[in-house]
Amino acid sequence: MRNLFQVSAAFEDIMPAEYKSLIENGPFGGDKGVTDLGTFKELLEEHPLCAGCGLALSLRLILASLPNPEHTIIVGSTGCSALAFPQAAVHNIHSLFGNQNAVASGLKRALSLRFPDVVKDVVVIAGDGATADIGLDMVMHSWFRQERITTIMLDNEAYANTGGQESGMSQEGAVLNMAPKGKNFSKISVPELAWASGCAYVAAVTPANPRKLQSAVRRGILAARETGSSYIQVYSPCPTNYKFKPNQTIEKVKSREKDGTYQVREYISDEAQLLFDRLEEVKNG
Amino acid sequence: MYAAVRINEIICIGCKKCIYACPDPNVLSFDEETRKVSADESRCKGCGLCVSECPKDAMSIY
Ligand SMILES: Cc1ncc(C[n+]2csc(CCOP(=O)(O)OP(=O)(O)O)c2C)c(N)n1
Ligand SMILES: [Mg+2]
């Protein structure tokens, strides 16, 4: 499918070098992954997110994990990640805050009608406020309907883009600029909600383990192609709102994993497991 | 440029941990021949995550 983005010979001398390198030695073509980072031009370009941003790191790893970026359409929502998408060389739509899963459902259905012979991956990438609070209705109903989409939450445990309000994903007691008394109920267990809502594949991962993150993204997208909805939650700590040093973002992830307050976990339906086993067999010949 | 990373190429063992830790794209690159990491300083925001992750203290922010 590389030819989809191939530069026409007549335009070769005027195409930007960055565009050419995306095609000649980049993610288009489908054989690059997180372990190859640093050896090719990434889908994401220079973005305005803060120094040490956990969300930016997660996003960078997620984009490098996409199995088929030239046929992927990302549906985003308002929030910090929306500042990065204009710099991403993947089709992406900015939807009204909270509506992302409704938009993605319609888009996926329209694409399957328009391109019945081509696999198009529709992937929602949105914040925790957009996913677990304001868009929860749209998110859960897309799961009930078994829409063939992947939902990825960039969980920074706050409404970061609007200056630090608590979200349903903040931990109990979390103090933020606009939650000075501390949050008074516990973090919502969205992975368990997703599993109970009928998702075929659910995972909670972190950017501290890029291989695991990549495996979750790929499994989620494959499950959405073949069996049903999938959900992936990525812990992405925010140094700006949680007021730690930008060089401590990964330490933060590791300490939360260690003390058990952020558990990496995976739920796989029988059907999805059969699919993964089959693909594994094909891969190993 | 306010703060950016500097890599000591003699100490770098090319483990790429810094590349997996950087929140900004296309800053750190890995040379497959020399098996060392180098940085595009003009893209670096100086967060220091790579410094925290480097097992050999080969990186610093200046
Ligand atoms: C319909 C609507 N309501 C509210 C807002 C204001 N708003 C913009 S960003 C944001 C918070 C986003 O939080 P989250 O989804 O967690 O993303 P983050 O910024 O933390 O990455 C809010 C409430 C909006 N843009 N649109
Ligand atoms: Mg958030």
Short mmCIF file of C-alpha atoms and ligand atoms in Angstrom, two decimals:
data_model
loop_
_atom_site.label_atom_id
_atom_site.label_comp_id
_atom_site.label_asym_id
_atom_site.label_seq_id
_atom_site.Cartn_x
_atom_site.Cartn_y
_atom_site.Cartn_z
CA MET A 1 0.00 0.00 0.00
CA ARG A 2 3.08 2.18 -0.11
CA ASN A 3 2.00 3.43 -3.57
CA LEU A 4 -0.91 5.24 -1.98
CA PHE A 5 1.51 7.89 -0.74
CA GLN A 6 4.13 7.52 -3.47
CA VAL A 7 5.38 10.81 -4.82
CA SER A 8 4.59 11.30 -8.48
CA ALA A 9 7.83 11.37 -10.46
CA ALA A 10 7.02 14.81 -11.85
CA PHE A 11 6.87 16.29 -8.34
CA GLU A 12 9.86 14.53 -6.85
CA ASP A 13 12.19 17.51 -6.97
CA ILE A 14 9.78 19.85 -5.19
CA MET A 15 8.50 17.54 -2.44
CA PRO A 16 9.77 18.39 1.05
CA ALA A 17 12.57 16.13 2.24
CA GLU A 18 10.51 15.18 5.33
CA TYR A 19 7.68 13.86 3.17
CA LYS A 20 10.02 11.87 0.99
CA SER A 21 11.72 10.32 3.98
CA LEU A 22 8.35 9.25 5.43
CA ILE A 23 7.85 7.15 2.33
CA GLU A 24 11.37 6.06 1.49
CA ASN A 25 12.52 5.15 4.98
CA GLY A 26 9.56 5.78 7.20
CA PRO A 27 6.46 4.33 8.77
CA PHE A 28 4.49 4.24 5.51
CA GLY A 29 4.92 0.71 4.27
CA GLY A 30 4.10 -0.81 7.61
CA ASP A 31 7.31 -2.44 8.75
CA LYS A 32 8.50 0.04 11.38
CA GLY A 33 7.76 -0.22 15.09
CA VAL A 34 8.77 1.27 18.44
CA THR A 35 12.05 -0.63 18.55
CA ASP A 36 13.08 1.11 15.31
CA LEU A 37 12.50 4.60 16.75
CA GLY A 38 15.49 6.82 16.17
CA THR A 39 16.24 5.30 12.77
CA PHE A 40 13.43 6.81 10.72
CA LYS A 41 11.40 9.99 10.37
CA GLU A 42 8.42 9.69 12.73
CA LEU A 43 4.78 10.35 11.92
CA LEU A 44 4.72 13.03 14.60
CA GLU A 45 6.57 16.32 14.08
CA GLU A 46 7.71 18.99 16.52
CA HIS A 47 4.72 19.78 18.78
CA PRO A 48 3.98 22.47 21.38
CA LEU A 49 3.36 20.16 24.38
CA CYS A 50 5.30 20.81 27.60
CA ALA A 51 8.81 19.54 28.30
CA GLY A 52 8.60 16.08 29.86
CA CYS A 53 4.96 15.59 28.81
CA GLY A 54 3.91 11.99 29.48
CA LEU A 55 1.02 12.32 27.06
CA ALA A 56 3.37 13.37 24.25
CA LEU A 57 5.61 10.39 24.97
CA SER A 58 2.64 8.01 24.91
CA LEU A 59 1.34 9.53 21.71
CA ARG A 60 4.72 9.24 20.05
CA LEU A 61 4.92 5.55 20.99
CA ILE A 62 1.30 4.90 19.95
CA LEU A 63 1.86 6.44 16.51
CA ALA A 64 5.00 4.35 16.06
CA SER A 65 2.96 1.23 16.95
CA LEU A 66 0.22 1.68 14.35
CA PRO A 67 0.15 -1.44 12.17
CA ASN A 68 -1.03 0.37 9.05
CA PRO A 69 -0.65 4.15 9.38
CA GLU A 70 -1.50 4.96 5.76
CA HIS A 71 -4.95 3.43 6.28
CA THR A 72 -5.51 4.70 9.80
CA ILE A 73 -7.87 7.54 10.68
CA ILE A 74 -7.51 8.97 14.15
CA VAL A 75 -10.44 10.64 15.83
CA GLY A 76 -9.27 13.04 18.51
CA SER A 77 -11.01 15.29 20.97
CA THR A 78 -10.31 18.57 22.71
CA GLY A 79 -7.46 18.43 25.20
CA CYS A 80 -3.68 18.52 25.18
CA SER A 81 -3.38 15.81 22.52
CA ALA A 82 -5.32 18.05 20.11
CA LEU A 83 -2.29 20.34 20.10
CA ALA A 84 -0.13 17.54 18.69
CA PHE A 85 -2.38 16.18 15.93
CA PRO A 86 -1.92 19.09 13.52
CA GLN A 87 1.72 17.96 13.42
CA ALA A 88 0.93 14.28 12.72
CA ALA A 89 1.22 12.73 9.27
CA VAL A 90 -1.84 10.53 9.81
CA HIS A 91 -5.41 11.33 8.79
CA ASN A 92 -7.05 12.80 11.85
CA ILE A 93 -10.29 14.45 12.80
CA HIS A 94 -10.81 16.81 15.70
CA SER A 95 -14.29 16.14 17.04
CA LEU A 96 -16.40 18.06 19.53
CA PHE A 97 -15.24 17.35 23.07
CA GLY A 98 -16.82 14.08 24.23
CA ASN A 99 -18.28 13.11 20.85
CA GLN A 100 -15.21 11.26 19.60
CA ASN A 101 -16.62 7.72 19.80
CA ALA A 102 -19.87 8.70 18.07
CA VAL A 103 -17.91 10.36 15.26
CA ALA A 104 -15.60 7.35 15.00
CA SER A 105 -18.54 4.91 14.84
CA GLY A 106 -20.09 6.73 11.89
CA LEU A 107 -16.75 7.12 10.20
CA LYS A 108 -15.90 3.43 10.47
CA ARG A 109 -19.30 2.43 9.05
CA ALA A 110 -19.04 4.92 6.18
CA LEU A 111 -15.52 3.75 5.35
CA SER A 112 -16.57 0.10 5.22
CA LEU A 113 -19.27 1.04 2.72
CA ARG A 114 -17.01 3.29 0.66
CA PHE A 115 -13.96 0.97 0.71
CA PRO A 116 -15.40 -2.55 1.13
CA ASP A 117 -12.11 -4.17 0.04
CA VAL A 118 -9.70 -2.08 2.10
CA VAL A 119 -9.14 -2.35 5.84
CA LYS A 120 -9.40 1.09 7.40
CA ASP A 121 -8.46 1.34 11.06
CA VAL A 122 -10.42 3.95 12.98
CA VAL A 123 -8.68 4.78 16.24
CA VAL A 124 -9.95 7.20 18.86
CA ILE A 125 -7.19 8.91 20.83
CA ALA A 126 -8.50 11.23 23.53
CA GLY A 127 -7.87 12.41 27.08
CA ASP A 128 -9.26 10.97 30.27
CA GLY A 129 -11.74 13.83 30.67
CA ALA A 130 -13.02 13.30 27.15
CA THR A 131 -13.21 9.51 27.58
CA ALA A 132 -14.22 8.81 31.17
CA ASP A 133 -16.29 11.91 31.96
CA ILE A 134 -17.79 14.06 29.27
CA GLY A 135 -17.74 11.41 26.50
CA LEU A 136 -18.46 8.35 28.66
CA ASP A 137 -21.96 8.04 27.20
CA MET A 138 -20.65 7.98 23.61
CA VAL A 139 -17.73 5.74 24.57
CA MET A 140 -19.80 3.09 26.36
CA HIS A 141 -22.55 3.03 23.77
CA SER A 142 -20.00 2.46 21.01
CA TRP A 143 -18.87 -0.58 23.03
CA PHE A 144 -22.44 -1.82 23.57
CA ARG A 145 -22.98 -1.58 19.81
CA GLN A 146 -19.72 -3.45 19.21
CA GLU A 147 -18.43 -0.80 16.85
CA ARG A 148 -15.23 -1.92 15.12
CA ILE A 149 -13.12 0.86 16.54
CA THR A 150 -10.21 1.13 18.96
CA THR A 151 -10.47 3.62 21.81
CA ILE A 152 -7.23 4.83 23.36
CA MET A 153 -7.28 6.97 26.49
CA LEU A 154 -4.29 9.19 27.29
CA ASP A 155 -4.75 9.11 31.03
CA ASN A 156 -3.02 12.08 32.68
CA GLU A 157 -5.49 11.96 35.56
CA ALA A 158 -6.65 15.55 35.04
CA TYR A 159 -8.19 18.09 32.73
CA ALA A 160 -4.72 19.25 31.88
CA ASN A 161 -5.44 21.53 28.94
CA THR A 162 -7.78 23.76 30.95
CA GLY A 163 -5.39 24.32 33.83
CA GLY A 164 -5.92 21.36 36.15
CA GLN A 165 -9.41 20.28 37.19
CA GLU A 166 -9.96 16.79 38.64
CA SER A 167 -11.31 14.15 36.29
CA GLY A 168 -12.99 10.83 37.02
CA MET A 169 -9.56 9.32 36.42
CA SER A 170 -7.77 11.38 39.09
CA GLN A 171 -6.94 9.40 42.20
CA GLU A 172 -8.89 9.95 45.37
CA GLY A 173 -7.30 12.83 47.30
CA ALA A 174 -5.57 14.30 44.24
CA VAL A 175 -4.97 18.02 44.68
CA LEU A 176 -4.86 20.12 41.55
CA ASN A 177 -4.90 23.83 40.75
CA MET A 178 -8.67 23.75 40.49
CA ALA A 179 -9.30 20.93 42.96
CA PRO A 180 -7.69 22.49 46.04
CA LYS A 181 -9.58 20.36 48.57
CA GLY A 182 -8.60 17.10 46.91
CA LYS A 183 -10.77 14.75 44.91
CA ASN A 184 -13.31 12.93 47.06
CA PHE A 185 -14.02 9.75 45.12
CA SER A 186 -11.79 7.10 43.63
CA LYS A 187 -10.35 6.65 40.15
CA ILE A 188 -12.86 5.11 37.72
CA SER A 189 -11.95 1.58 36.58
CA VAL A 190 -12.51 2.13 32.90
CA PRO A 191 -10.74 -1.07 31.74
CA GLU A 192 -13.19 -3.13 33.81
CA LEU A 193 -16.11 -1.06 32.47
CA ALA A 194 -14.89 -1.72 28.94
CA TRP A 195 -14.61 -5.42 29.60
CA ALA A 196 -18.10 -5.57 31.13
CA SER A 197 -19.43 -3.58 28.16
CA GLY A 198 -18.35 -6.31 25.77
CA CYS A 199 -14.99 -5.12 24.39
CA ALA A 200 -13.06 -7.92 22.69
CA TYR A 201 -9.72 -6.58 23.85
CA VAL A 202 -8.86 -4.33 26.80
CA ALA A 203 -5.47 -3.23 28.10
CA ALA A 204 -3.98 -0.76 30.56
CA VAL A 205 -0.36 0.01 29.72
CA THR A 206 2.30 2.69 30.27
CA PRO A 207 4.99 4.38 28.18
CA ALA A 208 7.62 2.96 30.55
CA ASN A 209 7.32 -0.30 28.60
CA PRO A 210 7.18 0.61 24.90
CA ARG A 211 7.11 -3.00 23.68
CA LYS A 212 4.12 -3.84 25.83
CA LEU A 213 2.44 -0.60 24.71
CA GLN A 214 3.04 -1.50 21.08
CA SER A 215 1.68 -5.01 21.55
CA ALA A 216 -1.48 -3.58 23.17
CA VAL A 217 -2.03 -1.06 20.37
CA ARG A 218 -1.55 -3.69 17.69
CA ARG A 219 -3.75 -6.24 19.44
CA GLY A 220 -6.42 -3.61 20.01
CA ILE A 221 -6.45 -2.60 16.36
CA LEU A 222 -6.44 -6.20 15.11
CA ALA A 223 -9.28 -7.12 17.47
CA ALA A 224 -11.28 -4.13 16.22
CA ARG A 225 -10.75 -5.24 12.62
CA GLU A 226 -11.92 -8.79 13.19
CA THR A 227 -14.04 -9.16 16.30
CA GLY A 228 -15.34 -6.05 18.09
CA SER A 229 -14.52 -2.91 20.05
CA SER A 230 -11.25 -2.52 21.88
CA TYR A 231 -9.99 -0.22 24.62
CA ILE A 232 -6.46 0.75 25.62
CA GLN A 233 -5.62 3.01 28.53
CA VAL A 234 -2.19 4.60 28.69
CA TYR A 235 -0.98 6.22 31.90
CA SER A 236 0.63 9.50 30.87
CA PRO A 237 1.62 11.59 33.88
CA CYS A 238 1.54 15.38 33.59
CA PRO A 239 4.49 17.22 35.17
CA THR A 240 2.83 20.61 34.66
CA ASN A 241 -0.39 19.91 36.59
CA TYR A 242 0.96 17.40 39.09
CA LYS A 243 3.96 19.66 39.73
CA PHE A 244 6.84 17.24 39.51
CA LYS A 245 10.05 17.80 37.55
CA PRO A 246 9.79 17.06 33.82
CA ASN A 247 12.65 14.56 34.08
CA GLN A 248 10.62 12.43 36.54
CA THR A 249 7.75 11.41 34.25
CA ILE A 250 8.95 7.83 33.75
CA GLU A 251 9.99 7.46 37.39
CA LYS A 252 6.43 8.49 38.26
CA VAL A 253 5.00 5.76 36.04
CA LYS A 254 7.29 3.16 37.53
CA SER A 255 6.54 4.11 41.12
CA ARG A 256 2.78 4.00 40.47
CA GLU A 257 3.17 0.56 38.91
CA LYS A 258 5.25 -0.56 41.86
CA ASP A 259 2.87 0.62 44.57
CA GLY A 260 -0.05 -0.95 42.71
CA THR A 261 -1.98 2.28 42.11
CA TYR A 262 -1.63 1.87 38.35
CA GLN A 263 -1.94 -1.73 37.32
CA VAL A 264 -0.91 -2.86 33.88
CA ARG A 265 -3.52 -5.41 32.82
CA GLU A 266 -5.09 -7.06 29.81
CA TYR A 267 -8.48 -8.71 29.12
CA ILE A 268 -8.86 -10.78 25.95
CA SER A 269 -12.06 -12.39 24.71
CA ASP A 270 -11.87 -16.03 23.56
CA GLU A 271 -12.52 -14.94 20.01
CA ALA A 272 -9.76 -12.32 20.09
CA GLN A 273 -7.36 -14.84 21.66
CA LEU A 274 -8.04 -17.28 18.81
CA LEU A 275 -7.33 -14.47 16.35
CA PHE A 276 -4.01 -13.56 18.03
CA ASP A 277 -2.96 -17.23 18.16
CA ARG A 278 -3.78 -17.65 14.49
CA LEU A 279 -1.82 -14.53 13.51
CA GLU A 280 1.10 -15.65 15.66
CA GLU A 281 1.11 -18.99 13.81
CA VAL A 282 1.07 -17.27 10.42
CA LYS A 283 3.93 -15.01 11.51
CA ASN A 284 6.03 -17.92 12.68
CA GLY A 285 5.27 -19.83 9.49
CA MET B 1 17.69 27.55 22.50
CA TYR B 2 17.32 27.60 26.29
CA ALA B 3 18.30 24.11 27.40
CA ALA B 4 19.22 21.07 25.39
CA VAL B 5 20.79 17.68 25.74
CA ARG B 6 24.40 16.87 25.06
CA ILE B 7 25.57 13.29 24.55
CA ASN B 8 28.99 11.94 25.33
CA GLU B 9 29.44 9.64 22.37
CA ILE B 10 32.38 7.85 23.94
CA ILE B 11 30.30 6.67 26.90
CA CYS B 12 27.08 5.96 24.92
CA ILE B 13 26.47 2.23 24.52
CA GLY B 14 23.60 2.66 22.05
CA CYS B 15 20.97 0.98 24.25
CA LYS B 16 18.33 3.43 22.92
CA LYS B 17 16.59 3.82 26.31
CA CYS B 18 16.76 7.60 25.83
CA ILE B 19 15.02 7.32 22.46
CA TYR B 20 12.11 5.45 24.04
CA ALA B 21 11.87 8.06 26.82
CA CYS B 22 11.84 11.27 24.79
CA PRO B 23 8.40 12.94 24.49
CA ASP B 24 9.49 14.82 21.39
CA PRO B 25 9.77 13.23 17.97
CA ASN B 26 12.87 13.18 15.79
CA VAL B 27 15.15 14.60 18.51
CA LEU B 28 17.32 11.59 19.25
CA SER B 29 18.54 9.36 16.48
CA PHE B 30 20.43 6.12 16.40
CA ASP B 31 23.25 5.52 13.96
CA GLU B 32 23.18 1.88 12.96
CA GLU B 33 26.83 1.91 11.87
CA THR B 34 28.45 3.54 14.90
CA ARG B 35 25.68 2.19 17.22
CA LYS B 36 25.56 5.54 19.04
CA VAL B 37 22.80 8.01 19.75
CA SER B 38 23.00 11.62 18.62
CA ALA B 39 20.70 14.58 19.26
CA ASP B 40 19.20 17.33 17.16
CA GLU B 41 19.65 20.02 19.82
CA SER B 42 17.41 22.53 18.05
CA ARG B 43 14.42 20.22 18.63
CA CYS B 44 15.22 19.41 22.27
CA LYS B 45 13.13 21.00 25.05
CA GLY B 46 15.61 20.04 27.75
CA CYS B 47 13.20 18.03 29.92
CA GLY B 48 15.97 15.64 30.95
CA LEU B 49 13.96 12.41 30.70
CA CYS B 50 16.73 10.90 28.57
CA VAL B 51 19.26 11.85 31.26
CA SER B 52 17.13 10.07 33.90
CA GLU B 53 16.86 6.94 31.75
CA CYS B 54 20.48 6.70 30.56
CA PRO B 55 22.15 3.81 32.41
CA LYS B 56 25.66 5.13 31.68
CA ASP B 57 25.37 8.83 32.53
CA ALA B 58 26.27 9.63 28.97
CA MET B 59 23.78 12.49 28.69
CA SER B 60 23.44 15.88 30.30
CA ILE B 61 21.37 19.01 29.91
CA TYR B 62 23.26 22.24 29.45
C1 LIG C 1 -17.96 20.80 24.72
C2 LIG C 1 -16.76 21.31 25.45
N1 LIG C 1 -16.77 21.38 26.79
C3 LIG C 1 -15.68 21.81 27.44
C4 LIG C 1 -14.56 22.21 26.77
C5 LIG C 1 -13.38 22.77 27.52
N2 LIG C 1 -12.25 21.86 27.57
C6 LIG C 1 -11.22 21.95 26.69
S1 LIG C 1 -9.98 20.87 27.02
C7 LIG C 1 -10.81 20.27 28.36
C8 LIG C 1 -10.18 19.22 29.25
C9 LIG C 1 -9.65 18.05 28.55
O1 LIG C 1 -9.29 17.09 29.49
P1 LIG C 1 -8.80 15.69 28.98
O2 LIG C 1 -9.79 15.09 28.07
O3 LIG C 1 -8.41 14.88 30.17
O4 LIG C 1 -7.51 16.03 28.11
P2 LIG C 1 -6.09 16.60 28.58
O5 LIG C 1 -6.08 18.06 28.31
O6 LIG C 1 -5.92 16.28 30.03
O7 LIG C 1 -5.12 15.88 27.74
C10 LIG C 1 -12.04 20.92 28.53
C11 LIG C 1 -12.99 20.65 29.63
C12 LIG C 1 -14.58 22.15 25.36
N3 LIG C 1 -13.52 22.50 24.61
N4 LIG C 1 -15.67 21.70 24.72
MG MG C 2 -6.49 14.53 30.91
#
